[in-house]
Amino acid sequence: MASLRFPFLFSQPGNAKLSNISSRSLSAAFTVAAAAAAGGAAALVLQNPKQPFIKNAMDFLFSPNRSSPLWGSLSLADNSGAVVESKTGFSFPSIVNDSRLLGVGLRKKSVLGLKNINVYAFGVYADGDGVQKLLGEKYRNLPASELKGNKAFIDDLMEADIRMTVRLQIVYGKLSIRSVRSAFEESVGNRLQKFGGSDNKELLQRFTSQFKDEYKIPRGSVIDLSREQGYVLRTTIDGKEVGRIQSKILCRSILDLYIGEDPFDRQAKEDVEVNAASLFQK
Ligand code: DAO
Ligand code: DAO
């Protein structure tokens, strides 16, 4: 049997608010969630005290697609359901900017070596048509097993002019723009150096100067980092565009944080590999 590595409950109905749900449907939701737990699907969710259990039950109950895309070892056959990042409960729609969700994960940061904070949950998306068009010829005929962990494939995904989006949902409620800037200088700065442009400092500066001190990014804020056609990095915060920068190396450096050699969340990268490979199975 194919294993379901993700303990996900699928789909965010958007309009199912707890307040307009009768106690009867509430208990139905518990029943469904309990049944899911019995099947192993919600086990992690239930163990995590921070997890909004009822919300997940609701998400599950009202999912337009409870049969759900299966992740990890199976292909994304059907895409109407969103995916919940299991440690934070944040939900990611299956499509953003016409791109498909390939994996979700968590960015943590250790503070003074003392504790780890969950900074944001993220989802990685790619334009399926672009993947087929630009990488199909080279990879279409390889078995999925050879695509998984295939460095050339992931490198090509990061290098090619394929539209991709990384969506961040802020978990840590006390992020200041200053700490975002300095974290960014460290993580992206490292990559820029590694991929070696001569204008790294200037690039970094151009990117971080998009973020004005007065911006607020409270918990739940949604930041999209999108590589658009022609290697334009477009940033939006809660749907509002804050800037565009044309730079192949900057796009590459951002993607490298999530699916490069030393990614923030290894499991997320693996899922991206498997699900990106499944885009060839049409
Ligand atoms: O406030 O002391 C603190 C810890 C702040 C950690 C900041 C990590 C920032 C990571 C980048 C977030 C990008 C949206
Ligand atoms: O996690 O280290 C990291 C870097 C992530 C890139 C974050 C860039 C988003 C910046 C948004 C600023 C909002 C004012």
mmCIF file of C-alpha atoms and ligand atoms in Angstrom:
data_model
loop_
_atom_site.group_PDB
_atom_site.id
_atom_site.type_symbol
_atom_site.label_atom_id
_atom_site.label_comp_id
_atom_site.label_asym_id
_atom_site.label_seq_id
_atom_site.Cartn_x
_atom_site.Cartn_y
_atom_site.Cartn_z
ATOM 1 C CA MET A 1 0.000 0.000 0.000
ATOM 2 C CA ALA A 2 1.195 3.456 -0.733
ATOM 3 C CA SER A 3 2.052 5.236 2.444
ATOM 4 C CA LEU A 4 0.455 8.530 3.292
ATOM 5 C CA ARG A 5 3.356 10.296 4.911
ATOM 6 C CA PHE A 6 1.504 13.520 5.401
ATOM 7 C CA PRO A 7 -0.870 13.511 8.326
ATOM 8 C CA PHE A 8 -2.883 16.107 6.490
ATOM 9 C CA LEU A 9 -6.450 16.955 6.713
ATOM 10 C CA PHE A 10 -7.317 18.420 3.410
ATOM 11 C CA SER A 11 -9.000 21.539 2.360
ATOM 12 C CA GLN A 12 -9.896 24.865 3.750
ATOM 13 C CA PRO A 13 -13.539 25.640 3.085
ATOM 14 C CA GLY A 14 -13.026 29.331 3.800
ATOM 15 C CA ASN A 15 -16.567 30.039 4.845
ATOM 16 C CA ALA A 16 -17.147 27.344 7.422
ATOM 17 C CA LYS A 17 -17.006 29.401 10.595
ATOM 18 C CA LEU A 18 -17.414 27.677 13.871
ATOM 19 C CA SER A 19 -20.022 30.199 14.955
ATOM 20 C CA ASN A 20 -22.553 29.228 12.319
ATOM 21 C CA ILE A 21 -22.253 25.558 12.822
ATOM 22 C CA SER A 22 -24.790 23.771 14.947
ATOM 23 C CA SER A 23 -23.736 21.535 17.772
ATOM 24 C CA ARG A 24 -25.003 18.613 15.782
ATOM 25 C CA SER A 25 -22.654 19.228 12.918
ATOM 26 C CA LEU A 26 -19.979 19.939 15.471
ATOM 27 C CA SER A 27 -20.297 16.511 16.941
ATOM 28 C CA ALA A 28 -20.391 15.133 13.432
ATOM 29 C CA ALA A 29 -17.118 16.907 12.850
ATOM 30 C CA PHE A 30 -15.643 15.296 15.930
ATOM 31 C CA THR A 31 -16.796 11.947 14.730
ATOM 32 C CA VAL A 32 -15.195 12.490 11.367
ATOM 33 C CA ALA A 33 -11.983 13.695 12.936
ATOM 34 C CA ALA A 34 -11.959 10.764 15.314
ATOM 35 C CA ALA A 35 -12.489 8.408 12.427
ATOM 36 C CA ALA A 36 -9.643 10.062 10.583
ATOM 37 C CA ALA A 37 -7.479 9.737 13.665
ATOM 38 C CA ALA A 38 -8.314 6.074 13.892
ATOM 39 C CA GLY A 39 -7.064 5.777 10.349
ATOM 40 C CA GLY A 40 -3.882 7.522 11.344
ATOM 41 C CA ALA A 41 -4.603 10.594 9.269
ATOM 42 C CA ALA A 42 -5.067 12.995 12.138
ATOM 43 C CA ALA A 43 -2.790 11.416 14.698
ATOM 44 C CA LEU A 44 -0.201 14.178 14.736
ATOM 45 C CA VAL A 45 -2.817 16.844 14.663
ATOM 46 C CA LEU A 46 -4.415 15.479 17.799
ATOM 47 C CA GLN A 47 -1.113 15.214 19.612
ATOM 48 C CA ASN A 48 -0.228 18.795 19.020
ATOM 49 C CA PRO A 49 -1.769 21.004 21.704
ATOM 50 C CA LYS A 50 -1.426 24.084 19.523
ATOM 51 C CA GLN A 51 -3.399 22.515 16.755
ATOM 52 C CA PRO A 52 -6.865 23.956 16.361
ATOM 53 C CA PHE A 53 -8.573 20.630 16.502
ATOM 54 C CA ILE A 54 -12.086 21.820 15.856
ATOM 55 C CA LYS A 55 -11.012 23.922 12.938
ATOM 56 C CA ASN A 56 -9.302 20.956 11.406
ATOM 57 C CA ALA A 57 -12.321 18.827 11.986
ATOM 58 C CA MET A 58 -14.359 21.479 10.207
ATOM 59 C CA ASP A 59 -11.874 21.737 7.404
ATOM 60 C CA PHE A 60 -12.044 18.029 7.007
ATOM 61 C CA LEU A 61 -15.807 17.835 7.226
ATOM 62 C CA PHE A 62 -16.430 20.617 4.757
ATOM 63 C CA SER A 63 -13.671 19.733 2.405
ATOM 64 C CA PRO A 64 -14.903 19.875 -1.173
ATOM 65 C CA ASN A 65 -12.585 17.020 -1.894
ATOM 66 C CA ARG A 66 -12.288 14.690 1.020
ATOM 67 C CA SER A 67 -10.985 11.940 -1.140
ATOM 68 C CA SER A 68 -7.979 14.248 -1.311
ATOM 69 C CA PRO A 69 -4.861 14.307 -3.371
ATOM 70 C CA LEU A 70 -2.421 11.829 -1.926
ATOM 71 C CA TRP A 71 1.011 13.116 -1.254
ATOM 72 C CA GLY A 72 4.422 11.701 -0.961
ATOM 73 C CA SER A 73 4.223 8.506 -2.822
ATOM 74 C CA LEU A 74 1.202 9.194 -4.975
ATOM 75 C CA SER A 75 0.512 11.765 -7.604
ATOM 76 C CA LEU A 76 -1.544 14.884 -7.298
ATOM 77 C CA ALA A 77 -4.436 13.473 -9.212
ATOM 78 C CA ASP A 78 -7.069 15.903 -8.138
ATOM 79 C CA ASN A 79 -6.433 19.369 -6.921
ATOM 80 C CA SER A 80 -9.484 20.910 -5.414
ATOM 81 C CA GLY A 81 -8.368 20.417 -1.816
ATOM 82 C CA ALA A 82 -6.020 22.599 0.191
ATOM 83 C CA VAL A 83 -3.312 21.124 2.386
ATOM 84 C CA VAL A 84 -2.749 21.872 6.058
ATOM 85 C CA GLU A 85 0.787 22.172 7.382
ATOM 86 C CA SER A 86 0.553 19.762 10.284
ATOM 87 C CA LYS A 87 2.681 21.502 12.912
ATOM 88 C CA THR A 88 1.028 24.897 12.601
ATOM 89 C CA GLY A 89 -2.438 24.218 11.218
ATOM 90 C CA PHE A 90 -1.962 26.748 8.424
ATOM 91 C CA SER A 91 -3.733 25.826 5.258
ATOM 92 C CA PHE A 92 -2.392 26.154 1.726
ATOM 93 C CA PRO A 93 -4.647 26.264 -1.308
ATOM 94 C CA SER A 94 -3.798 23.759 -3.993
ATOM 95 C CA ILE A 95 -3.402 26.462 -6.631
ATOM 96 C CA VAL A 96 -1.773 29.883 -6.338
ATOM 97 C CA ASN A 97 -0.978 32.066 -9.368
ATOM 98 C CA ASP A 98 -1.986 29.186 -11.657
ATOM 99 C CA SER A 99 0.704 27.102 -10.037
ATOM 100 C CA ARG A 100 0.249 23.853 -8.199
ATOM 101 C CA LEU A 101 1.105 23.104 -4.624
ATOM 102 C CA LEU A 102 3.977 20.626 -4.469
ATOM 103 C CA GLY A 103 4.948 20.642 -0.809
ATOM 104 C CA VAL A 104 4.465 22.430 2.494
ATOM 105 C CA GLY A 105 6.840 22.903 5.386
ATOM 106 C CA LEU A 106 7.982 24.944 8.326
ATOM 107 C CA ARG A 107 10.713 27.536 8.720
ATOM 108 C CA LYS A 108 12.119 27.513 12.228
ATOM 109 C CA LYS A 109 14.773 29.664 13.711
ATOM 110 C CA SER A 110 16.830 29.091 16.782
ATOM 111 C CA VAL A 111 17.098 32.102 19.012
ATOM 112 C CA LEU A 112 20.387 32.466 20.881
ATOM 113 C CA GLY A 113 20.763 28.718 20.683
ATOM 114 C CA LEU A 114 18.124 28.476 23.383
ATOM 115 C CA LYS A 115 14.853 27.810 21.730
ATOM 116 C CA ASN A 116 13.421 27.190 18.330
ATOM 117 C CA ILE A 117 10.643 29.386 17.144
ATOM 118 C CA ASN A 118 8.292 28.510 14.335
ATOM 119 C CA VAL A 119 8.641 31.536 12.092
ATOM 120 C CA TYR A 120 6.407 30.694 9.161
ATOM 121 C CA ALA A 121 4.761 27.838 7.354
ATOM 122 C CA PHE A 122 5.385 27.705 3.631
ATOM 123 C CA GLY A 123 4.038 26.121 0.490
ATOM 124 C CA VAL A 124 6.013 25.624 -2.735
ATOM 125 C CA TYR A 125 4.143 25.940 -6.029
ATOM 126 C CA ALA A 126 5.123 25.476 -9.659
ATOM 127 C CA ASP A 127 3.427 25.992 -12.977
ATOM 128 C CA GLY A 128 2.717 22.476 -14.181
ATOM 129 C CA ASP A 129 2.604 23.428 -17.852
ATOM 130 C CA GLY A 130 5.940 25.175 -17.568
ATOM 131 C CA VAL A 131 7.484 22.159 -15.886
ATOM 132 C CA GLN A 132 6.213 19.905 -18.665
ATOM 133 C CA LYS A 133 7.238 22.256 -21.407
ATOM 134 C CA LEU A 134 10.718 23.068 -20.221
ATOM 135 C CA LEU A 135 11.740 19.895 -18.456
ATOM 136 C CA GLY A 136 9.480 17.269 -20.018
ATOM 137 C CA GLU A 137 11.793 16.258 -22.796
ATOM 138 C CA LYS A 138 14.672 15.643 -20.429
ATOM 139 C CA TYR A 139 12.802 13.937 -17.606
ATOM 140 C CA ARG A 140 9.441 12.659 -18.808
ATOM 141 C CA ASN A 141 10.640 9.159 -19.482
ATOM 142 C CA LEU A 142 12.509 8.626 -16.277
ATOM 143 C CA PRO A 143 10.726 6.500 -13.684
ATOM 144 C CA ALA A 144 9.554 8.439 -10.642
ATOM 145 C CA SER A 145 12.079 6.574 -8.500
ATOM 146 C CA GLU A 146 14.901 8.092 -10.530
ATOM 147 C CA LEU A 147 13.502 11.566 -10.232
ATOM 148 C CA LYS A 148 13.306 11.467 -6.484
ATOM 149 C CA GLY A 149 16.521 12.793 -5.019
ATOM 150 C CA ASN A 150 17.714 13.615 -8.524
ATOM 151 C CA LYS A 151 19.835 16.685 -8.040
ATOM 152 C CA ALA A 152 19.850 17.645 -11.688
ATOM 153 C CA PHE A 153 16.067 17.669 -11.766
ATOM 154 C CA ILE A 154 15.721 19.943 -8.755
ATOM 155 C CA ASP A 155 18.525 22.156 -10.029
ATOM 156 C CA ASP A 156 16.764 22.480 -13.362
ATOM 157 C CA LEU A 157 13.542 23.357 -11.581
ATOM 158 C CA MET A 158 15.364 26.114 -9.731
ATOM 159 C CA GLU A 159 17.196 27.337 -12.839
ATOM 160 C CA ALA A 160 14.609 27.141 -15.592
ATOM 161 C CA ASP A 161 12.300 29.973 -16.535
ATOM 162 C CA ILE A 162 9.290 28.291 -14.945
ATOM 163 C CA ARG A 163 6.826 30.243 -12.883
ATOM 164 C CA MET A 164 7.037 29.282 -9.231
ATOM 165 C CA THR A 165 5.689 30.715 -6.003
ATOM 166 C CA VAL A 166 6.679 30.194 -2.409
ATOM 167 C CA ARG A 167 3.869 31.252 -0.114
ATOM 168 C CA LEU A 168 4.791 32.098 3.468
ATOM 169 C CA GLN A 169 2.238 32.288 6.253
ATOM 170 C CA ILE A 170 3.582 33.986 9.315
ATOM 171 C CA VAL A 171 3.319 31.917 12.484
ATOM 172 C CA TYR A 172 5.481 33.928 14.862
ATOM 173 C CA GLY A 173 3.442 36.933 15.895
ATOM 174 C CA LYS A 174 6.262 39.230 16.954
ATOM 175 C CA LEU A 175 8.289 39.547 13.787
ATOM 176 C CA SER A 176 9.765 42.972 13.298
ATOM 177 C CA ILE A 177 10.807 44.181 9.889
ATOM 178 C CA ARG A 178 14.276 44.548 11.303
ATOM 179 C CA SER A 179 14.540 40.909 12.249
ATOM 180 C CA VAL A 180 13.129 39.918 8.856
ATOM 181 C CA ARG A 181 15.807 41.996 7.151
ATOM 182 C CA SER A 182 18.621 40.547 9.178
ATOM 183 C CA ALA A 183 17.399 36.954 8.801
ATOM 184 C CA PHE A 184 17.092 37.572 5.116
ATOM 185 C CA GLU A 185 20.579 38.991 4.831
ATOM 186 C CA GLU A 186 21.868 35.869 6.452
ATOM 187 C CA SER A 187 19.881 33.203 4.614
ATOM 188 C CA VAL A 188 19.566 34.755 1.182
ATOM 189 C CA GLY A 189 22.888 36.565 1.497
ATOM 190 C CA ASN A 190 24.599 33.192 1.934
ATOM 191 C CA ARG A 191 23.011 31.825 -1.177
ATOM 192 C CA LEU A 192 23.782 34.851 -3.270
ATOM 193 C CA GLN A 193 27.378 34.411 -2.305
ATOM 194 C CA LYS A 194 27.295 30.739 -3.095
ATOM 195 C CA PHE A 195 25.841 31.291 -6.549
ATOM 196 C CA GLY A 196 28.279 34.086 -7.021
ATOM 197 C CA GLY A 197 26.998 37.287 -8.533
ATOM 198 C CA SER A 198 29.213 40.288 -8.379
ATOM 199 C CA ASP A 199 26.434 42.626 -7.344
ATOM 200 C CA ASN A 200 25.266 40.660 -4.308
ATOM 201 C CA LYS A 201 25.230 43.458 -1.819
ATOM 202 C CA GLU A 202 23.371 45.738 -4.123
ATOM 203 C CA LEU A 203 20.819 43.017 -4.881
ATOM 204 C CA LEU A 204 20.241 42.233 -1.259
ATOM 205 C CA GLN A 205 19.881 45.890 -0.547
ATOM 206 C CA ARG A 206 17.414 46.311 -3.379
ATOM 207 C CA PHE A 207 15.348 43.434 -2.093
ATOM 208 C CA THR A 208 15.287 44.398 1.547
ATOM 209 C CA SER A 209 14.612 48.043 0.779
ATOM 210 C CA GLN A 210 11.215 46.936 -0.522
ATOM 211 C CA PHE A 211 10.211 46.294 3.044
ATOM 212 C CA LYS A 212 9.372 49.556 4.668
ATOM 213 C CA ASP A 213 9.722 49.864 8.389
ATOM 214 C CA GLU A 214 6.067 50.655 8.794
ATOM 215 C CA TYR A 215 4.904 47.361 7.295
ATOM 216 C CA LYS A 216 3.350 45.004 9.757
ATOM 217 C CA ILE A 217 3.403 41.273 9.351
ATOM 218 C CA PRO A 218 1.347 39.843 12.198
ATOM 219 C CA ARG A 219 0.604 36.165 12.594
ATOM 220 C CA GLY A 220 -1.422 34.938 9.645
ATOM 221 C CA SER A 221 0.088 37.397 7.135
ATOM 222 C CA VAL A 222 0.553 35.864 3.727
ATOM 223 C CA ILE A 223 3.696 36.692 1.766
ATOM 224 C CA ASP A 224 4.077 35.390 -1.771
ATOM 225 C CA LEU A 225 7.485 35.265 -3.355
ATOM 226 C CA SER A 226 6.880 34.538 -7.024
ATOM 227 C CA ARG A 227 9.301 33.920 -9.801
ATOM 228 C CA GLU A 228 7.518 35.205 -12.848
ATOM 229 C CA GLN A 229 8.468 34.705 -16.425
ATOM 230 C CA GLY A 230 11.835 36.234 -17.231
ATOM 231 C CA TYR A 231 13.128 35.697 -13.681
ATOM 232 C CA VAL A 232 11.204 38.519 -12.133
ATOM 233 C CA LEU A 233 10.846 38.085 -8.394
ATOM 234 C CA ARG A 234 7.512 39.530 -7.396
ATOM 235 C CA THR A 235 6.673 39.960 -3.723
ATOM 236 C CA THR A 236 3.202 40.452 -2.349
ATOM 237 C CA ILE A 237 2.046 40.865 1.229
ATOM 238 C CA ASP A 238 -1.580 39.900 1.808
ATOM 239 C CA GLY A 239 -2.151 40.166 -1.911
ATOM 240 C CA LYS A 240 -0.610 43.628 -2.336
ATOM 241 C CA GLU A 241 2.432 43.900 -4.507
ATOM 242 C CA VAL A 242 5.369 45.435 -2.693
ATOM 243 C CA GLY A 243 7.998 45.062 -5.394
ATOM 244 C CA ARG A 244 9.448 43.389 -8.451
ATOM 245 C CA ILE A 245 13.090 42.678 -9.080
ATOM 246 C CA GLN A 246 14.442 41.061 -12.208
ATOM 247 C CA SER A 247 17.303 38.788 -11.201
ATOM 248 C CA LYS A 248 17.904 35.158 -12.000
ATOM 249 C CA ILE A 249 20.337 34.693 -9.156
ATOM 250 C CA LEU A 250 17.984 36.235 -6.606
ATOM 251 C CA CYS A 251 15.170 33.913 -7.722
ATOM 252 C CA ARG A 252 17.533 30.977 -7.542
ATOM 253 C CA SER A 253 18.705 31.960 -4.075
ATOM 254 C CA ILE A 254 15.172 32.229 -2.721
ATOM 255 C CA LEU A 255 14.125 28.867 -4.134
ATOM 256 C CA ASP A 256 17.306 27.329 -2.768
ATOM 257 C CA LEU A 257 16.108 28.075 0.774
ATOM 258 C CA TYR A 258 13.226 25.659 0.263
ATOM 259 C CA ILE A 259 14.371 23.077 -2.261
ATOM 260 C CA GLY A 260 18.141 23.520 -2.428
ATOM 261 C CA GLU A 261 20.883 21.456 -0.835
ATOM 262 C CA ASP A 262 20.307 22.606 2.698
ATOM 263 C CA PRO A 263 16.596 23.353 2.839
ATOM 264 C CA PHE A 264 14.663 24.691 5.814
ATOM 265 C CA ASP A 265 12.488 21.587 5.870
ATOM 266 C CA ARG A 266 13.795 18.399 4.334
ATOM 267 C CA GLN A 267 10.465 16.644 4.215
ATOM 268 C CA ALA A 268 8.995 19.556 2.281
ATOM 269 C CA LYS A 269 11.756 19.333 -0.277
ATOM 270 C CA GLU A 270 11.195 15.599 -0.701
ATOM 271 C CA ASP A 271 7.529 16.156 -1.291
ATOM 272 C CA VAL A 272 8.284 18.809 -3.869
ATOM 273 C CA GLU A 273 10.520 16.325 -5.675
ATOM 274 C CA VAL A 274 7.941 13.597 -5.711
ATOM 275 C CA ASN A 275 5.048 15.830 -6.671
ATOM 276 C CA ALA A 276 7.029 17.713 -9.312
ATOM 277 C CA ALA A 277 7.923 14.361 -10.861
ATOM 278 C CA SER A 278 4.253 13.435 -10.890
ATOM 279 C CA LEU A 279 3.555 16.432 -13.141
ATOM 280 C CA PHE A 280 4.979 14.403 -16.028
ATOM 281 C CA GLN A 281 2.453 11.622 -15.562
ATOM 282 C CA LYS A 282 -0.364 12.827 -17.679
HETATM 283 O O1 DAO B 1 12.271 38.235 17.674
HETATM 284 O O2 DAO B 1 14.033 37.570 18.652
HETATM 285 C C1 DAO B 1 13.206 37.456 17.790
HETATM 286 C C2 DAO B 1 13.394 36.346 16.835
HETATM 287 C C3 DAO B 1 13.134 36.743 15.465
HETATM 288 C C4 DAO B 1 13.406 35.676 14.483
HETATM 289 C C5 DAO B 1 13.271 36.201 13.114
HETATM 290 C C6 DAO B 1 13.345 35.232 12.028
HETATM 291 C C7 DAO B 1 12.947 35.883 10.762
HETATM 292 C C8 DAO B 1 12.858 34.966 9.621
HETATM 293 C C9 DAO B 1 12.479 35.616 8.347
HETATM 294 C C10 DAO B 1 11.046 35.825 8.208
HETATM 295 C C11 DAO B 1 10.658 36.186 6.852
HETATM 296 C C12 DAO B 1 9.245 36.491 6.682
HETATM 297 O O1 DAO B 2 13.299 32.638 5.879
HETATM 298 O O2 DAO B 2 15.287 33.367 6.020
HETATM 299 C C1 DAO B 2 14.185 33.376 5.493
HETATM 300 C C2 DAO B 2 14.039 34.317 4.355
HETATM 301 C C3 DAO B 2 12.719 34.254 3.742
HETATM 302 C C4 DAO B 2 12.463 35.283 2.739
HETATM 303 C C5 DAO B 2 11.510 36.266 3.282
HETATM 304 C C6 DAO B 2 11.272 37.441 2.474
HETATM 305 C C7 DAO B 2 9.994 38.036 2.781
HETATM 306 C C8 DAO B 2 10.088 39.356 3.259
HETATM 307 C C9 DAO B 2 8.795 39.934 3.615
HETATM 308 C C10 DAO B 2 8.950 41.217 4.262
HETATM 309 C C11 DAO B 2 7.709 41.760 4.748
HETATM 310 C C12 DAO B 2 7.777 43.143 5.156
#
